[in-house]
mmCIF file of C-alpha atoms and ligand atoms in Angstrom:
data_model
loop_
_atom_site.group_PDB
_atom_site.id
_atom_site.type_symbol
_atom_site.label_atom_id
_atom_site.label_comp_id
_atom_site.label_asym_id
_atom_site.label_seq_id
_atom_site.Cartn_x
_atom_site.Cartn_y
_atom_site.Cartn_z
ATOM 1 C CA UNK A 1 41.777 -100.744 -264.212
ATOM 2 C CA UNK A 2 39.068 -99.140 -262.072
ATOM 3 C CA UNK A 3 37.024 -96.301 -263.426
ATOM 4 C CA UNK A 4 35.509 -93.850 -260.798
ATOM 5 C CA UNK A 5 32.178 -92.192 -261.399
ATOM 6 C CA UNK A 6 30.075 -90.716 -258.552
ATOM 7 C CA UNK A 7 29.442 -93.630 -255.905
ATOM 8 C CA UNK A 8 30.234 -96.325 -258.567
ATOM 9 C CA UNK A 9 33.477 -98.134 -259.543
ATOM 10 C CA UNK A 10 33.692 -99.824 -262.832
ATOM 11 C CA UNK A 11 36.187 -102.655 -263.172
ATOM 12 C CA UNK A 12 37.503 -102.778 -266.802
ATOM 13 C CA UNK A 13 39.835 -105.910 -266.318
ATOM 14 C CA UNK A 14 37.104 -107.380 -268.570
ATOM 15 C CA UNK A 15 35.398 -105.239 -271.191
ATOM 16 C CA UNK A 16 31.973 -104.069 -270.235
ATOM 17 C CA UNK A 17 28.731 -103.125 -272.013
ATOM 18 C CA UNK A 18 27.019 -99.553 -271.935
ATOM 19 C CA UNK A 19 23.495 -99.908 -272.986
ATOM 20 C CA UNK A 20 21.823 -97.286 -275.073
ATOM 21 C CA UNK A 21 18.520 -95.714 -273.734
ATOM 22 C CA UNK A 22 17.117 -93.188 -276.190
ATOM 23 C CA UNK A 23 14.400 -90.777 -274.735
ATOM 24 C CA UNK A 24 12.734 -89.596 -277.841
ATOM 25 C CA UNK A 25 9.123 -88.593 -278.513
ATOM 26 C CA UNK A 26 7.186 -91.653 -279.689
ATOM 27 C CA UNK A 27 5.547 -90.670 -282.935
ATOM 28 C CA UNK A 28 3.129 -93.502 -282.833
ATOM 29 C CA UNK A 29 1.494 -92.857 -279.491
ATOM 30 C CA UNK A 30 -0.097 -89.701 -278.006
ATOM 31 C CA UNK A 31 0.301 -90.913 -274.435
ATOM 32 C CA UNK A 32 2.480 -87.765 -273.674
ATOM 33 C CA UNK A 33 5.311 -87.440 -271.390
ATOM 34 C CA UNK A 34 4.497 -90.134 -268.861
ATOM 35 C CA UNK A 35 4.485 -92.950 -271.474
ATOM 36 C CA UNK A 36 7.669 -91.612 -272.889
ATOM 37 C CA UNK A 37 9.379 -91.741 -269.496
ATOM 38 C CA UNK A 38 7.796 -95.071 -268.565
ATOM 39 C CA UNK A 39 8.995 -96.819 -271.762
ATOM 40 C CA UNK A 40 12.476 -95.506 -271.325
ATOM 41 C CA UNK A 41 12.611 -96.651 -267.610
ATOM 42 C CA UNK A 42 11.281 -100.102 -268.681
ATOM 43 C CA UNK A 43 13.895 -100.327 -271.481
ATOM 44 C CA UNK A 44 16.667 -99.329 -269.123
ATOM 45 C CA UNK A 45 15.625 -102.032 -266.514
ATOM 46 C CA UNK A 46 15.646 -104.597 -269.307
ATOM 47 C CA UNK A 47 19.178 -103.613 -270.343
ATOM 48 C CA UNK A 48 20.285 -104.046 -266.692
ATOM 49 C CA UNK A 49 18.764 -107.536 -266.619
ATOM 50 C CA UNK A 50 20.646 -108.204 -269.780
ATOM 51 C CA UNK A 51 24.090 -107.314 -268.274
ATOM 52 C CA UNK A 52 24.633 -103.706 -269.052
ATOM 53 C CA UNK A 53 27.284 -102.254 -266.715
ATOM 54 C CA UNK A 54 26.218 -98.623 -267.499
ATOM 55 C CA UNK A 55 23.203 -97.014 -268.932
ATOM 56 C CA UNK A 56 23.533 -94.155 -271.439
ATOM 57 C CA UNK A 57 20.703 -91.924 -271.425
ATOM 58 C CA UNK A 58 20.300 -89.584 -274.489
ATOM 59 C CA UNK A 59 17.728 -86.997 -275.356
ATOM 60 C CA UNK A 60 18.705 -86.987 -279.053
ATOM 61 C CA UNK A 61 20.642 -83.711 -279.059
ATOM 62 C CA UNK A 62 23.908 -85.366 -280.010
ATOM 63 C CA UNK A 63 22.638 -87.500 -282.898
ATOM 64 C CA UNK A 64 23.998 -86.755 -286.412
ATOM 65 C CA UNK A 65 21.427 -85.147 -288.612
ATOM 66 C CA UNK A 66 18.938 -84.829 -285.804
ATOM 67 C CA UNK A 67 16.718 -81.756 -285.515
ATOM 68 C CA UNK A 68 18.322 -79.719 -282.833
ATOM 69 C CA UNK A 69 16.520 -80.313 -279.367
ATOM 70 C CA UNK A 70 16.094 -77.143 -277.290
ATOM 71 C CA UNK A 71 17.509 -77.124 -273.785
ATOM 72 C CA UNK A 72 14.018 -77.242 -272.237
ATOM 73 C CA UNK A 73 12.954 -80.018 -274.296
ATOM 74 C CA UNK A 74 16.094 -82.059 -273.633
ATOM 75 C CA UNK A 75 15.842 -81.457 -269.830
ATOM 76 C CA UNK A 76 12.191 -82.559 -269.911
ATOM 77 C CA UNK A 77 13.169 -85.773 -271.704
ATOM 78 C CA UNK A 78 16.091 -86.913 -269.811
ATOM 79 C CA UNK A 79 15.811 -85.714 -266.142
ATOM 80 C CA UNK A 80 12.569 -87.582 -265.217
ATOM 81 C CA UNK A 81 14.044 -90.855 -266.575
ATOM 82 C CA UNK A 82 17.074 -90.477 -264.358
ATOM 83 C CA UNK A 83 15.086 -89.522 -261.402
ATOM 84 C CA UNK A 84 12.855 -92.685 -261.923
ATOM 85 C CA UNK A 85 15.785 -94.860 -262.205
ATOM 86 C CA UNK A 86 17.679 -93.583 -259.216
ATOM 87 C CA UNK A 87 14.403 -93.843 -257.270
ATOM 88 C CA UNK A 88 14.574 -97.529 -258.098
ATOM 89 C CA UNK A 89 18.215 -97.726 -256.700
ATOM 90 C CA UNK A 90 19.555 -99.457 -259.755
ATOM 91 C CA UNK A 91 22.949 -101.172 -259.396
ATOM 92 C CA UNK A 92 24.686 -99.438 -262.292
ATOM 93 C CA UNK A 93 25.858 -95.872 -262.980
ATOM 94 C CA UNK A 94 23.770 -93.772 -265.309
ATOM 95 C CA UNK A 95 25.666 -91.836 -268.026
ATOM 96 C CA UNK A 96 23.975 -88.594 -269.616
ATOM 97 C CA UNK A 97 24.647 -88.311 -273.375
ATOM 98 C CA UNK A 98 24.743 -84.526 -273.960
ATOM 99 C CA UNK A 99 27.087 -81.694 -274.899
ATOM 100 C CA UNK A 100 24.902 -79.140 -273.064
ATOM 101 C CA UNK A 101 26.426 -77.921 -269.711
ATOM 102 C CA UNK A 102 22.996 -77.242 -268.133
ATOM 103 C CA UNK A 103 21.904 -80.761 -268.924
ATOM 104 C CA UNK A 104 25.051 -82.215 -267.385
ATOM 105 C CA UNK A 105 24.365 -80.236 -264.296
ATOM 106 C CA UNK A 106 20.723 -81.121 -263.981
ATOM 107 C CA UNK A 107 21.469 -84.895 -264.819
ATOM 108 C CA UNK A 108 24.271 -84.980 -262.203
ATOM 109 C CA UNK A 109 21.815 -83.349 -259.665
ATOM 110 C CA UNK A 110 19.246 -86.087 -260.399
ATOM 111 C CA UNK A 111 21.865 -88.756 -259.845
ATOM 112 C CA UNK A 112 23.773 -89.328 -263.076
ATOM 113 C CA UNK A 113 27.336 -90.621 -262.571
ATOM 114 C CA UNK A 114 29.036 -90.154 -265.929
ATOM 115 C CA UNK A 115 28.864 -87.324 -268.511
ATOM 116 C CA UNK A 116 29.020 -88.721 -272.175
ATOM 117 C CA UNK A 117 30.162 -85.733 -274.270
ATOM 118 C CA UNK A 118 30.409 -86.034 -278.115
ATOM 119 C CA UNK A 119 31.949 -82.531 -278.173
ATOM 120 C CA UNK A 120 34.580 -83.649 -275.563
ATOM 121 C CA UNK A 121 33.878 -80.801 -273.058
ATOM 122 C CA UNK A 122 34.412 -78.059 -275.540
ATOM 123 C CA UNK A 123 31.107 -76.180 -274.869
ATOM 124 C CA UNK A 124 31.769 -73.254 -272.567
ATOM 125 C CA UNK A 125 31.087 -74.169 -268.863
ATOM 126 C CA UNK A 126 31.040 -77.969 -269.518
ATOM 127 C CA UNK A 127 34.514 -78.626 -268.047
ATOM 128 C CA UNK A 128 33.500 -76.752 -264.883
ATOM 129 C CA UNK A 129 30.379 -78.711 -264.411
ATOM 130 C CA UNK A 130 32.211 -82.025 -264.383
ATOM 131 C CA UNK A 131 35.210 -80.728 -262.327
ATOM 132 C CA UNK A 132 33.083 -79.571 -259.574
ATOM 133 C CA UNK A 133 31.142 -82.933 -259.460
ATOM 134 C CA UNK A 134 32.439 -86.497 -258.685
ATOM 135 C CA UNK A 135 31.132 -87.755 -261.981
ATOM 136 C CA UNK A 136 33.180 -89.676 -264.499
ATOM 137 C CA UNK A 137 33.439 -88.389 -268.025
ATOM 138 C CA UNK A 138 33.858 -89.749 -271.603
ATOM 139 C CA UNK A 139 35.683 -87.448 -274.103
ATOM 140 C CA UNK A 140 34.668 -88.179 -277.680
ATOM 141 C CA UNK A 141 36.263 -86.827 -280.840
ATOM 142 C CA UNK A 142 34.103 -85.178 -283.558
ATOM 143 C CA UNK A 143 35.171 -83.361 -286.566
ATOM 144 C CA UNK A 144 32.819 -80.630 -287.515
ATOM 145 C CA UNK A 145 29.124 -80.324 -286.273
ATOM 146 C CA UNK A 146 26.406 -83.041 -286.529
ATOM 147 C CA UNK A 147 24.498 -81.361 -289.290
ATOM 148 C CA UNK A 148 27.308 -81.191 -291.861
ATOM 149 C CA UNK A 149 30.313 -83.529 -290.526
ATOM 150 C CA UNK A 150 29.602 -86.377 -292.870
ATOM 151 C CA UNK A 151 29.544 -84.144 -295.982
ATOM 152 C CA UNK A 152 33.373 -84.294 -296.487
ATOM 153 C CA UNK A 153 35.525 -85.398 -293.646
ATOM 154 C CA UNK A 154 39.182 -84.815 -294.125
ATOM 155 C CA UNK A 155 42.278 -85.526 -292.230
ATOM 156 C CA UNK A 156 46.062 -85.526 -292.861
ATOM 157 C CA UNK A 157 46.498 -88.524 -290.373
ATOM 158 C CA UNK A 158 43.222 -89.538 -288.826
ATOM 159 C CA UNK A 159 44.794 -91.509 -286.187
ATOM 160 C CA UNK A 160 47.401 -88.914 -285.110
ATOM 161 C CA UNK A 161 44.745 -86.141 -285.170
ATOM 162 C CA UNK A 162 42.093 -87.838 -283.024
ATOM 163 C CA UNK A 163 44.852 -89.060 -280.628
ATOM 164 C CA UNK A 164 46.079 -85.549 -280.249
ATOM 165 C CA UNK A 165 42.514 -84.220 -279.567
ATOM 166 C CA UNK A 166 41.963 -87.012 -276.873
ATOM 167 C CA UNK A 167 45.190 -86.199 -275.272
ATOM 168 C CA UNK A 168 44.643 -82.396 -275.309
ATOM 169 C CA UNK A 169 41.046 -82.726 -273.748
ATOM 170 C CA UNK A 170 42.397 -85.349 -271.162
ATOM 171 C CA UNK A 171 45.141 -82.868 -270.164
ATOM 172 C CA UNK A 172 42.627 -80.097 -269.904
ATOM 173 C CA UNK A 173 40.494 -82.250 -267.406
ATOM 174 C CA UNK A 174 43.697 -83.143 -265.409
ATOM 175 C CA UNK A 175 44.506 -79.577 -265.059
ATOM 176 C CA UNK A 176 40.980 -78.787 -264.011
ATOM 177 C CA UNK A 177 41.224 -81.314 -261.147
ATOM 178 C CA UNK A 178 39.517 -84.266 -262.718
ATOM 179 C CA UNK A 179 41.415 -87.382 -261.819
ATOM 180 C CA UNK A 180 42.787 -89.648 -264.506
ATOM 181 C CA UNK A 181 40.616 -92.518 -263.087
ATOM 182 C CA UNK A 182 37.478 -90.425 -263.969
ATOM 183 C CA UNK A 183 38.271 -90.033 -267.541
ATOM 184 C CA UNK A 184 37.301 -92.258 -270.524
ATOM 185 C CA UNK A 185 38.313 -91.569 -274.147
ATOM 186 C CA UNK A 186 36.382 -92.392 -277.415
ATOM 187 C CA UNK A 187 37.463 -91.911 -281.018
ATOM 188 C CA UNK A 188 33.910 -91.187 -282.014
ATOM 189 C CA UNK A 189 33.218 -93.609 -284.877
ATOM 190 C CA UNK A 190 30.894 -92.140 -287.517
ATOM 191 C CA UNK A 191 31.381 -88.539 -286.254
ATOM 192 C CA UNK A 192 32.951 -86.737 -289.132
ATOM 193 C CA UNK A 193 34.750 -89.773 -290.544
ATOM 194 C CA UNK A 194 34.620 -91.792 -293.837
ATOM 195 C CA UNK A 195 34.555 -95.576 -294.041
ATOM 196 C CA UNK A 196 38.432 -95.386 -294.423
ATOM 197 C CA UNK A 197 38.752 -93.264 -291.367
ATOM 198 C CA UNK A 198 36.650 -95.360 -289.269
ATOM 199 C CA UNK A 199 38.594 -98.601 -290.196
ATOM 200 C CA UNK A 200 41.988 -96.788 -289.542
ATOM 201 C CA UNK A 201 40.719 -95.705 -286.056
ATOM 202 C CA UNK A 202 39.398 -99.334 -285.382
ATOM 203 C CA UNK A 203 42.822 -100.726 -286.196
ATOM 204 C CA UNK A 204 44.625 -98.065 -284.012
ATOM 205 C CA UNK A 205 42.756 -98.773 -280.781
ATOM 206 C CA UNK A 206 45.932 -100.307 -279.212
ATOM 207 C CA UNK A 207 47.715 -96.863 -279.739
ATOM 208 C CA UNK A 208 44.808 -95.016 -278.086
ATOM 209 C CA UNK A 209 45.462 -97.242 -274.988
ATOM 210 C CA UNK A 210 48.722 -95.553 -274.693
ATOM 211 C CA UNK A 211 46.874 -92.381 -273.379
ATOM 212 C CA UNK A 212 46.227 -94.351 -270.091
ATOM 213 C CA UNK A 213 42.526 -94.022 -269.915
ATOM 214 C CA UNK A 214 39.772 -96.674 -270.557
ATOM 215 C CA UNK A 215 38.510 -96.562 -274.129
ATOM 216 C CA UNK A 216 34.829 -96.566 -275.097
ATOM 217 C CA UNK A 217 33.814 -97.626 -278.523
ATOM 218 C CA UNK A 218 30.553 -97.033 -280.179
ATOM 219 C CA UNK A 219 30.029 -98.827 -283.490
ATOM 220 C CA UNK A 220 26.668 -100.424 -282.827
ATOM 221 C CA UNK A 221 24.335 -100.284 -285.825
ATOM 222 C CA UNK A 222 26.466 -97.440 -287.329
ATOM 223 C CA UNK A 223 26.397 -96.755 -291.071
ATOM 224 C CA UNK A 224 30.110 -97.977 -291.535
ATOM 225 C CA UNK A 225 28.531 -101.431 -290.781
ATOM 226 C CA UNK A 226 25.828 -100.814 -293.224
ATOM 227 C CA UNK A 227 28.630 -99.964 -295.870
ATOM 228 C CA UNK A 228 30.517 -103.225 -295.025
ATOM 229 C CA UNK A 229 27.298 -105.657 -295.155
ATOM 230 C CA UNK A 230 24.794 -103.832 -297.293
ATOM 231 C CA UNK A 231 22.224 -103.921 -294.483
ATOM 232 C CA UNK A 232 19.816 -101.467 -293.126
ATOM 233 C CA UNK A 233 20.060 -100.195 -289.560
ATOM 234 C CA UNK A 234 17.498 -102.689 -288.342
ATOM 235 C CA UNK A 235 19.587 -105.535 -289.672
ATOM 236 C CA UNK A 236 23.016 -104.830 -288.302
ATOM 237 C CA UNK A 237 22.934 -106.914 -285.149
ATOM 238 C CA UNK A 238 25.573 -109.488 -286.318
ATOM 239 C CA UNK A 239 27.859 -106.845 -287.764
ATOM 240 C CA UNK A 240 27.499 -104.792 -284.486
ATOM 241 C CA UNK A 241 28.359 -107.900 -282.365
ATOM 242 C CA UNK A 242 31.343 -108.635 -284.632
ATOM 243 C CA UNK A 243 32.603 -104.922 -284.373
ATOM 244 C CA UNK A 244 32.148 -105.205 -280.512
ATOM 245 C CA UNK A 245 34.197 -108.353 -280.154
ATOM 246 C CA UNK A 246 37.034 -107.110 -282.336
ATOM 247 C CA UNK A 247 37.092 -103.894 -280.508
ATOM 248 C CA UNK A 248 37.234 -105.623 -277.209
ATOM 249 C CA UNK A 249 40.088 -107.850 -278.461
ATOM 250 C CA UNK A 250 41.945 -104.604 -279.637
ATOM 251 C CA UNK A 251 41.716 -103.074 -276.117
ATOM 252 C CA UNK A 252 38.353 -101.327 -275.888
ATOM 253 C CA UNK A 253 36.992 -101.291 -272.216
ATOM 254 C CA UNK A 254 33.422 -100.159 -272.685
ATOM 255 C CA UNK A 255 31.253 -101.022 -275.636
ATOM 256 C CA UNK A 256 28.259 -98.711 -276.268
ATOM 257 C CA UNK A 257 25.579 -100.850 -277.824
ATOM 258 C CA UNK A 258 21.855 -101.223 -278.512
ATOM 259 C CA UNK A 259 21.845 -105.038 -278.300
ATOM 260 C CA UNK A 260 23.156 -105.535 -274.830
ATOM 261 C CA UNK A 261 22.179 -109.501 -274.475
ATOM 262 C CA UNK A 262 23.896 -110.445 -277.711
ATOM 263 C CA UNK A 263 26.982 -108.264 -276.895
ATOM 264 C CA UNK A 264 27.227 -109.354 -273.291
ATOM 265 C CA UNK A 265 27.194 -113.022 -274.351
ATOM 266 C CA UNK A 266 29.880 -112.371 -277.094
ATOM 267 C CA UNK A 267 32.111 -110.753 -274.663
ATOM 268 C CA UNK A 268 31.827 -113.604 -272.225
ATOM 269 C CA UNK A 269 33.279 -115.789 -274.926
ATOM 270 C CA UNK A 270 36.041 -113.329 -275.762
ATOM 271 C CA UNK A 271 37.135 -113.312 -272.026
ATOM 272 C CA UNK A 272 37.133 -116.919 -271.835
ATOM 273 C CA UNK A 273 39.087 -117.581 -275.061
ATOM 274 C CA UNK A 274 41.280 -114.596 -275.825
HETATM 275 C C1 7PM B 301 22.131 -91.609 -285.636
HETATM 276 C C2 7PM B 301 23.482 -91.633 -285.895
HETATM 277 C C3 7PM B 301 21.657 -91.771 -284.334
HETATM 278 C C4 7PM B 301 24.332 -91.849 -284.936
HETATM 279 C C5 7PM B 301 22.446 -91.990 -283.366
HETATM 280 C C6 7PM B 301 24.000 -92.052 -283.650
HETATM 281 C C7 7PM B 301 28.352 -92.305 -279.746
HETATM 282 C C8 7PM B 301 27.840 -91.436 -278.786
HETATM 283 C C9 7PM B 301 26.272 -91.569 -280.261
HETATM 284 C C10 7PM B 301 29.657 -92.838 -279.803
HETATM 285 C C11 7PM B 301 29.881 -91.924 -277.539
HETATM 286 C C12 7PM B 301 24.465 -93.651 -281.957
HETATM 287 C C13 7PM B 301 24.905 -92.407 -282.505
HETATM 288 N N1 7PM B 301 27.463 -92.270 -280.904
HETATM 289 N N2 7PM B 301 28.572 -91.301 -277.672
HETATM 290 N N3 7PM B 301 26.555 -91.153 -279.053
HETATM 291 N N4 7PM B 301 30.451 -92.611 -278.619
HETATM 292 N N5 7PM B 301 30.632 -91.713 -276.491
HETATM 293 O O1 7PM B 301 24.826 -94.806 -282.790
HETATM 294 O O2 7PM B 301 30.011 -93.506 -280.598
HETATM 295 O O3 7PM B 301 23.855 -93.855 -280.913
HETATM 296 S S1 7PM B 301 24.902 -91.142 -281.261
#
């Protein structure tokens, strides 16, 4: 299974790892924008060394409960990081984690190859930005909006509803001229889902494969793992690796994770033993 994104091709015959690069203001330093960019670039290069096949650059606008980030602020955070990484001619594609069409556009112009959209290209203009580029896209499912989605998530049938959403957005992409091999799908763990919803979705990954696109899974350090282990976010490494391993065995193609080294090693064992 080959995924096309810009000038890159990702081979998903074996599950791959997407490393998370957050570009957020450092509250402990007043070094300003240069230090912020420098820290993100340094972290990104480390994740490549550790075996990340994709880097996901985010300016925090998609985070649940995050204070909304203005368009200007988000552009100022992510674009310089993408430019710096592209200038270094890194060997992996850059994904931009945003729902804002203007950020997608600027990121692609700066050299990003994948749009990772937690709103699944529902923002007016988002579909057009991706369609007129050669970027790949990840369509994620979310119920509600980040500020309120965890208050009272409700589904009649979570698997059927998420699957229908992903199928509908995939068909919308196909109709807009985005080829099937540029589309990835993601059930959106933790985005308007209870613990039971997340578990039902994890068990249903083989069903989502029927949609014919690679599957991205993001469970790394999420609160559902905190519910299962009782651990705070900074002590969820082992739970995250377990979640990545079982997701890969259930058919996930790309694991979006913070802890790249541990996950890459675990997936090598999965590939050898499964
Ligand atoms: C607080 C809560 C901070 C949750 C950050 C998060 C996904 C994503 C995120 C995902 C895709 C995180 C999340 N999660 N994009 N962006 N899939 N495609 O854990 O699951 O990083 S934000």
